[in-house]
Short mmCIF file of C-alpha atoms in Angstrom, two decimals:
data_model
loop_
_atom_site.label_atom_id
_atom_site.label_comp_id
_atom_site.label_asym_id
_atom_site.label_seq_id
_atom_site.Cartn_x
_atom_site.Cartn_y
_atom_site.Cartn_z
CA UNK A 119 133.55 45.04 108.51
CA UNK A 120 133.19 48.61 108.60
CA UNK A 121 132.34 49.84 112.01
CA UNK A 122 132.30 53.56 113.15
CA UNK A 123 134.55 54.96 115.77
CA UNK A 124 133.03 55.24 119.18
CA UNK A 125 130.78 58.28 119.55
CA UNK A 126 128.14 59.73 122.01
CA UNK A 127 124.67 59.77 121.11
CA UNK A 128 122.01 62.21 122.05
CA UNK A 129 118.31 62.83 120.82
CA UNK A 130 117.23 66.39 120.59
CA UNK A 131 113.52 67.21 121.09
CA UNK A 132 113.48 70.72 119.98
CA UNK A 133 115.56 73.31 117.96
CA UNK A 134 116.70 74.89 121.24
CA UNK A 135 117.71 71.40 122.68
CA UNK A 136 119.57 70.51 119.46
CA UNK A 137 121.56 73.89 119.84
CA UNK A 138 122.24 73.29 123.51
CA UNK A 139 123.68 69.92 122.81
CA UNK A 140 125.77 71.31 120.00
CA UNK A 141 127.14 73.89 122.55
CA UNK A 142 127.81 70.99 124.88
CA UNK A 143 129.65 68.72 122.68
CA UNK A 144 131.48 71.55 120.57
CA UNK A 145 132.84 71.31 117.02
CA UNK A 146 133.32 67.58 116.98
CA UNK A 147 129.80 67.05 117.09
CA UNK A 148 127.52 66.25 114.19
CA UNK A 149 123.69 66.51 113.59
CA UNK A 150 122.06 63.18 112.07
CA UNK A 151 118.70 63.25 110.51
CA UNK A 152 118.34 60.80 107.59
CA UNK A 153 121.88 59.57 107.77
CA UNK A 154 122.38 58.45 104.34
CA UNK A 155 125.67 60.38 103.72
CA UNK A 156 126.90 60.74 107.27
CA UNK A 157 126.82 57.08 108.56
CA UNK A 158 128.52 55.62 105.49
CA UNK A 159 131.35 58.00 105.89
CA UNK A 160 131.62 57.25 109.74
CA UNK A 161 131.75 53.37 108.88
CA UNK A 162 134.82 54.12 106.50
CA UNK A 163 136.34 56.36 109.17
CA UNK A 164 136.08 59.21 106.88
CA UNK A 165 134.15 60.96 109.44
CA UNK A 166 134.70 60.57 113.16
CA UNK A 167 132.52 62.85 115.08
CA UNK A 168 132.71 62.58 118.95
CA UNK A 169 129.05 63.00 119.25
CA UNK A 170 125.98 62.70 117.17
CA UNK A 171 122.89 64.72 117.72
CA UNK A 172 119.65 62.88 116.47
CA UNK A 173 116.92 65.54 115.49
CA UNK A 174 114.36 63.25 114.08
CA UNK A 175 111.99 64.20 116.79
CA UNK A 176 112.33 67.93 116.14
CA UNK A 177 108.83 68.10 114.67
CA UNK A 178 109.00 72.01 114.20
CA UNK A 179 111.52 71.53 111.20
CA UNK A 180 109.36 69.13 109.35
CA UNK A 181 106.59 71.55 107.96
CA UNK A 182 106.19 72.97 104.51
CA UNK A 183 104.13 75.98 104.54
CA UNK A 184 103.39 79.41 102.76
CA UNK A 185 104.22 82.29 104.99
CA UNK A 186 103.55 85.68 103.52
CA UNK A 187 105.23 85.62 100.01
CA UNK A 188 107.48 82.77 100.84
CA UNK A 189 107.48 78.92 100.38
CA UNK A 190 108.98 77.72 103.81
CA UNK A 191 110.47 74.31 103.76
CA UNK A 192 111.69 72.84 107.14
CA UNK A 193 115.28 71.41 107.09
CA UNK A 194 113.69 67.95 108.53
CA UNK A 195 111.27 67.70 105.62
CA UNK A 196 111.83 64.41 104.13
CA UNK A 197 112.37 64.07 100.27
CA UNK A 198 109.19 62.29 99.81
CA UNK A 199 107.11 64.91 101.44
CA UNK A 200 108.49 67.65 99.03
CA UNK A 201 107.65 65.51 96.16
CA UNK A 202 104.16 65.01 97.30
CA UNK A 203 103.50 68.46 98.46
CA UNK A 204 100.94 70.11 96.32
CA UNK A 205 101.67 73.64 97.33
CA UNK A 206 105.45 73.28 96.41
CA UNK A 207 104.74 71.76 93.09
CA UNK A 208 102.26 74.58 92.41
CA UNK A 209 104.65 77.17 92.86
CA UNK A 210 108.05 75.51 91.99
CA UNK A 211 107.67 72.31 89.97
CA UNK A 212 111.40 72.11 89.74
CA UNK A 213 111.33 70.49 93.14
CA UNK A 214 108.86 67.78 92.04
CA UNK A 215 111.01 67.25 88.82
CA UNK A 216 114.23 67.01 91.10
CA UNK A 217 112.87 64.92 93.71
CA UNK A 218 111.55 62.07 91.16
CA UNK A 219 115.08 61.51 90.27
CA UNK A 220 116.80 61.37 93.76
CA UNK A 221 117.94 58.06 94.76
CA UNK A 222 114.80 55.55 95.53
CA UNK A 223 111.75 55.53 97.68
CA UNK A 224 113.76 54.04 100.72
CA UNK A 225 116.22 57.01 100.70
CA UNK A 226 113.38 59.44 99.86
CA UNK A 227 111.18 58.43 102.85
CA UNK A 228 114.20 59.26 105.25
CA UNK A 229 116.47 61.60 103.73
CA UNK A 230 115.98 65.09 104.62
CA UNK A 231 116.07 68.61 102.62
CA UNK A 232 118.53 70.21 105.39
CA UNK A 233 120.66 67.05 105.19
CA UNK A 234 120.96 67.23 101.41
CA UNK A 235 122.05 70.79 101.44
CA UNK A 236 124.40 70.59 104.47
CA UNK A 237 126.11 67.79 102.79
CA UNK A 238 127.10 70.04 100.04
CA UNK A 239 128.05 67.29 97.69
CA UNK A 240 129.17 68.57 94.47
CA UNK A 241 126.59 66.28 92.60
CA UNK A 242 123.59 67.01 94.80
CA UNK A 243 120.26 67.79 93.06
CA UNK A 244 118.57 70.03 95.48
CA UNK A 245 121.49 72.46 95.77
CA UNK A 246 121.20 73.20 92.09
CA UNK A 247 117.39 73.48 92.29
CA UNK A 248 117.27 75.64 95.14
CA UNK A 249 119.94 77.79 93.69
CA UNK A 250 118.04 78.35 90.57
CA UNK A 251 114.95 79.62 92.31
CA UNK A 252 117.22 81.96 94.54
CA UNK A 253 116.22 80.24 97.99
CA UNK A 254 117.29 81.64 101.29
CA UNK A 255 118.72 79.45 104.07
CA UNK A 256 117.69 80.31 107.45
CA UNK A 257 120.48 79.40 110.13
CA UNK A 258 119.97 79.26 113.98
CA UNK A 259 122.60 79.90 116.44
CA UNK A 260 121.52 80.27 119.99
CA UNK A 261 118.73 82.99 120.20
CA UNK A 262 119.67 84.48 116.94
CA UNK A 263 118.82 83.68 113.27
CA UNK A 264 120.63 84.74 110.13
CA UNK A 265 119.48 84.41 106.54
CA UNK A 266 121.90 83.47 103.75
CA UNK A 267 121.06 83.28 100.02
CA UNK A 268 121.46 79.60 98.96
CA UNK A 269 123.90 80.98 96.31
CA UNK A 270 126.30 82.00 99.17
CA UNK A 271 125.51 78.90 101.16
CA UNK A 272 128.16 76.64 99.87
CA UNK A 273 131.70 77.55 100.30
CA UNK A 274 133.25 74.46 98.56
CA UNK A 275 132.76 70.76 98.33
CA UNK A 276 131.23 69.37 101.50
CA UNK A 277 131.49 72.78 103.11
CA UNK A 278 128.66 75.50 103.93
CA UNK A 279 128.63 78.66 105.95
CA UNK A 280 126.92 76.76 108.72
CA UNK A 281 129.27 77.36 111.73
CA UNK A 282 129.94 75.37 115.01
CA UNK A 283 126.97 75.62 117.24
CA UNK A 284 124.52 76.61 114.39
CA UNK A 285 121.69 74.55 112.83
CA UNK A 286 120.10 74.91 109.25
CA UNK A 287 116.30 75.17 110.22
CA UNK A 288 114.55 76.32 107.17
CA UNK A 289 114.90 77.05 103.39
CA UNK A 290 112.61 79.67 102.05
CA UNK A 291 111.82 80.55 98.39
CA UNK A 292 110.27 83.93 97.32
CA UNK A 293 107.00 83.20 95.48
CA UNK A 294 106.55 85.04 92.39
CA UNK A 295 105.06 84.66 88.93
CA UNK A 296 107.55 82.20 87.35
CA UNK A 297 108.04 78.72 85.79
CA UNK A 298 110.63 76.24 86.58
CA UNK A 299 111.98 72.80 85.43
CA UNK A 300 114.87 70.29 86.30
CA UNK A 301 116.75 68.07 83.70
CA UNK A 302 119.16 65.28 84.59
CA UNK A 303 121.33 62.74 82.99
CA UNK A 304 122.34 59.76 85.20
CA UNK A 305 123.88 56.23 84.61
CA UNK A 306 120.98 54.43 86.28
CA UNK A 307 117.72 55.50 87.89
CA UNK A 308 118.24 57.21 91.35
CA UNK A 309 122.14 57.60 90.54
CA UNK A 310 123.92 60.85 91.29
CA UNK A 311 123.90 62.93 88.21
CA UNK A 312 126.46 62.87 85.52
CA UNK A 313 125.23 66.34 85.05
CA UNK A 314 121.88 68.19 85.61
CA UNK A 315 120.45 71.64 85.33
CA UNK A 316 117.61 73.49 86.71
CA UNK A 317 115.84 76.62 85.17
CA UNK A 318 113.47 79.38 86.32
CA UNK A 319 111.91 81.84 84.07
CA UNK A 320 109.66 84.94 84.25
CA UNK A 321 108.66 86.55 81.10
CA UNK A 322 107.23 89.90 80.15
CA UNK A 323 105.46 89.25 76.76
CA UNK A 324 108.04 87.47 74.79
CA UNK A 325 111.01 88.99 76.74
CA UNK A 326 113.00 87.03 79.55
CA UNK A 327 112.64 89.50 82.66
CA UNK A 328 114.13 87.21 85.10
CA UNK A 329 116.14 83.91 84.68
CA UNK A 330 117.68 81.36 87.16
CA UNK A 331 120.01 78.64 86.21
CA UNK A 332 121.42 75.83 88.76
CA UNK A 333 124.00 73.18 87.72
CA UNK A 334 125.24 70.14 89.35
CA UNK A 335 128.06 67.78 88.97
CA UNK A 336 129.95 70.09 86.56
CA UNK A 337 131.95 72.14 88.74
CA UNK A 338 129.61 75.34 88.46
CA UNK A 339 130.70 77.74 91.28
CA UNK A 340 128.03 77.91 93.94
CA UNK A 341 125.77 75.52 91.76
CA UNK A 342 124.65 78.40 89.45
CA UNK A 343 125.60 80.09 85.89
CA UNK A 344 125.22 83.76 86.38
CA UNK A 345 126.73 84.65 83.14
CA UNK A 346 124.23 82.52 81.42
CA UNK A 347 121.48 84.30 83.37
CA UNK A 348 122.70 87.82 82.53
CA UNK A 349 122.76 86.79 78.76
CA UNK A 350 119.22 85.75 78.75
CA UNK A 351 117.52 88.88 80.58
CA UNK A 352 116.18 91.42 78.37
CA UNK A 353 116.27 89.30 75.21
CA UNK A 354 113.57 87.02 73.42
CA UNK A 355 112.70 83.50 75.08
CA UNK A 356 113.79 81.55 72.03
CA UNK A 357 115.24 78.15 71.53
CA UNK A 358 118.43 79.75 69.84
CA UNK A 359 119.14 82.00 72.88
CA UNK A 360 118.41 78.91 75.16
CA UNK A 361 121.05 77.14 73.19
CA UNK A 362 123.57 80.02 73.49
CA UNK A 363 122.68 80.45 77.09
CA UNK A 364 123.70 76.66 77.59
CA UNK A 365 126.98 77.31 75.80
CA UNK A 366 127.75 80.14 78.03
CA UNK A 367 126.99 78.03 81.15
CA UNK A 368 129.10 75.34 80.09
CA UNK A 369 132.15 77.74 79.16
CA UNK A 370 132.26 78.55 82.99
CA UNK A 371 132.06 75.17 84.20
CA UNK A 372 135.00 73.09 85.41
CA UNK A 373 133.82 69.47 85.34
CA UNK A 374 136.15 66.70 86.63
CA UNK A 375 136.66 63.54 84.64
CA UNK A 376 135.52 60.54 86.80
CA UNK A 377 133.75 57.33 86.62
CA UNK A 378 130.70 59.08 85.34
CA UNK A 379 132.42 60.56 82.22
CA UNK A 380 135.35 62.77 80.87
CA UNK A 381 135.05 66.49 81.38
CA UNK A 382 134.29 67.21 77.87
CA UNK A 383 131.22 65.18 77.95
CA UNK A 384 130.02 66.76 81.02
CA UNK A 385 130.46 70.32 79.58
CA UNK A 386 128.59 69.17 76.63
CA UNK A 387 125.77 67.82 79.17
CA UNK A 388 125.82 71.30 80.97
CA UNK A 389 125.02 73.08 77.90
CA UNK A 390 122.50 70.54 76.67
CA UNK A 391 120.48 70.10 79.84
CA UNK A 392 120.57 74.04 80.47
CA UNK A 393 118.86 74.53 76.98
CA UNK A 394 116.42 71.85 77.78
CA UNK A 395 115.66 73.08 81.36
CA UNK A 396 115.02 76.53 80.08
CA UNK A 397 112.84 75.15 77.23
CA UNK A 398 110.70 73.06 79.67
CA UNK A 399 110.32 76.19 82.04
CA UNK A 400 109.09 78.13 79.01
CA UNK A 401 106.36 75.48 78.13
CA UNK A 402 105.20 75.48 81.64
CA UNK A 403 105.19 79.31 81.48
CA UNK A 404 103.09 79.34 78.32
CA UNK A 405 100.75 76.68 79.66
CA UNK A 406 99.94 78.37 83.13
CA UNK A 407 99.26 81.66 81.41
CA UNK A 408 96.96 80.01 78.67
CA UNK A 409 94.95 78.43 81.49
CA UNK A 410 94.68 81.75 83.37
#
């Protein structure tokens, strides 16, 4: 039987309360929300926190809103809520694309956006999606907040910039005229990605003015492909250039062979899915502007 080691349990009622509990129990405490990643690790004794701080009752972290020119997604927003959010889908359809392919309804109804990002799994879908659209992470520590670009949020596999006594409270995305999409290959529905790519485009005429590319499960540093983005900007939005951008993205990946496939196959998928995501984003861009 898989049984976690002994731990203390506390239930936070507010962000301030959660932070005070983190301070009380110190660096060996962990925050739990959905628990789909942490609890299995505890059962296997791969994680042995001395205290769990449950933030499921912190309602202030469970909202999706537009504030100024930002789409704001609370860290406690469930996957299902992001998937069903009309405002999120209107501005960033990439989130709906990704959420449709994350796990199953049971997990999506309990798992949270903040939990997924803070887990920093190298195969996590939303890490690539938020990186593609250049989101910002809002981190609370005591009475102070700091804002970190999601592209600088991850410091390595299963590691982030969130420090001891800090809490990810919100993810913000600047709203601008753009189109986005997400493409994924998985062994079965709801599985971790063999490889996946997200893309965001803004055009001026037929020229790419801005491009964002997020990659997951293929060893892309910080889940992004900056060299491919730089190649696209200033050039025409064509299938040929999207294919080349995919090749550039794949060249800078470092996939690891595992049960989901060999490294060469994953690198091939990185190129193919990048081109597909860019093509899907372009179709949405044209569809939106034809309607306008």
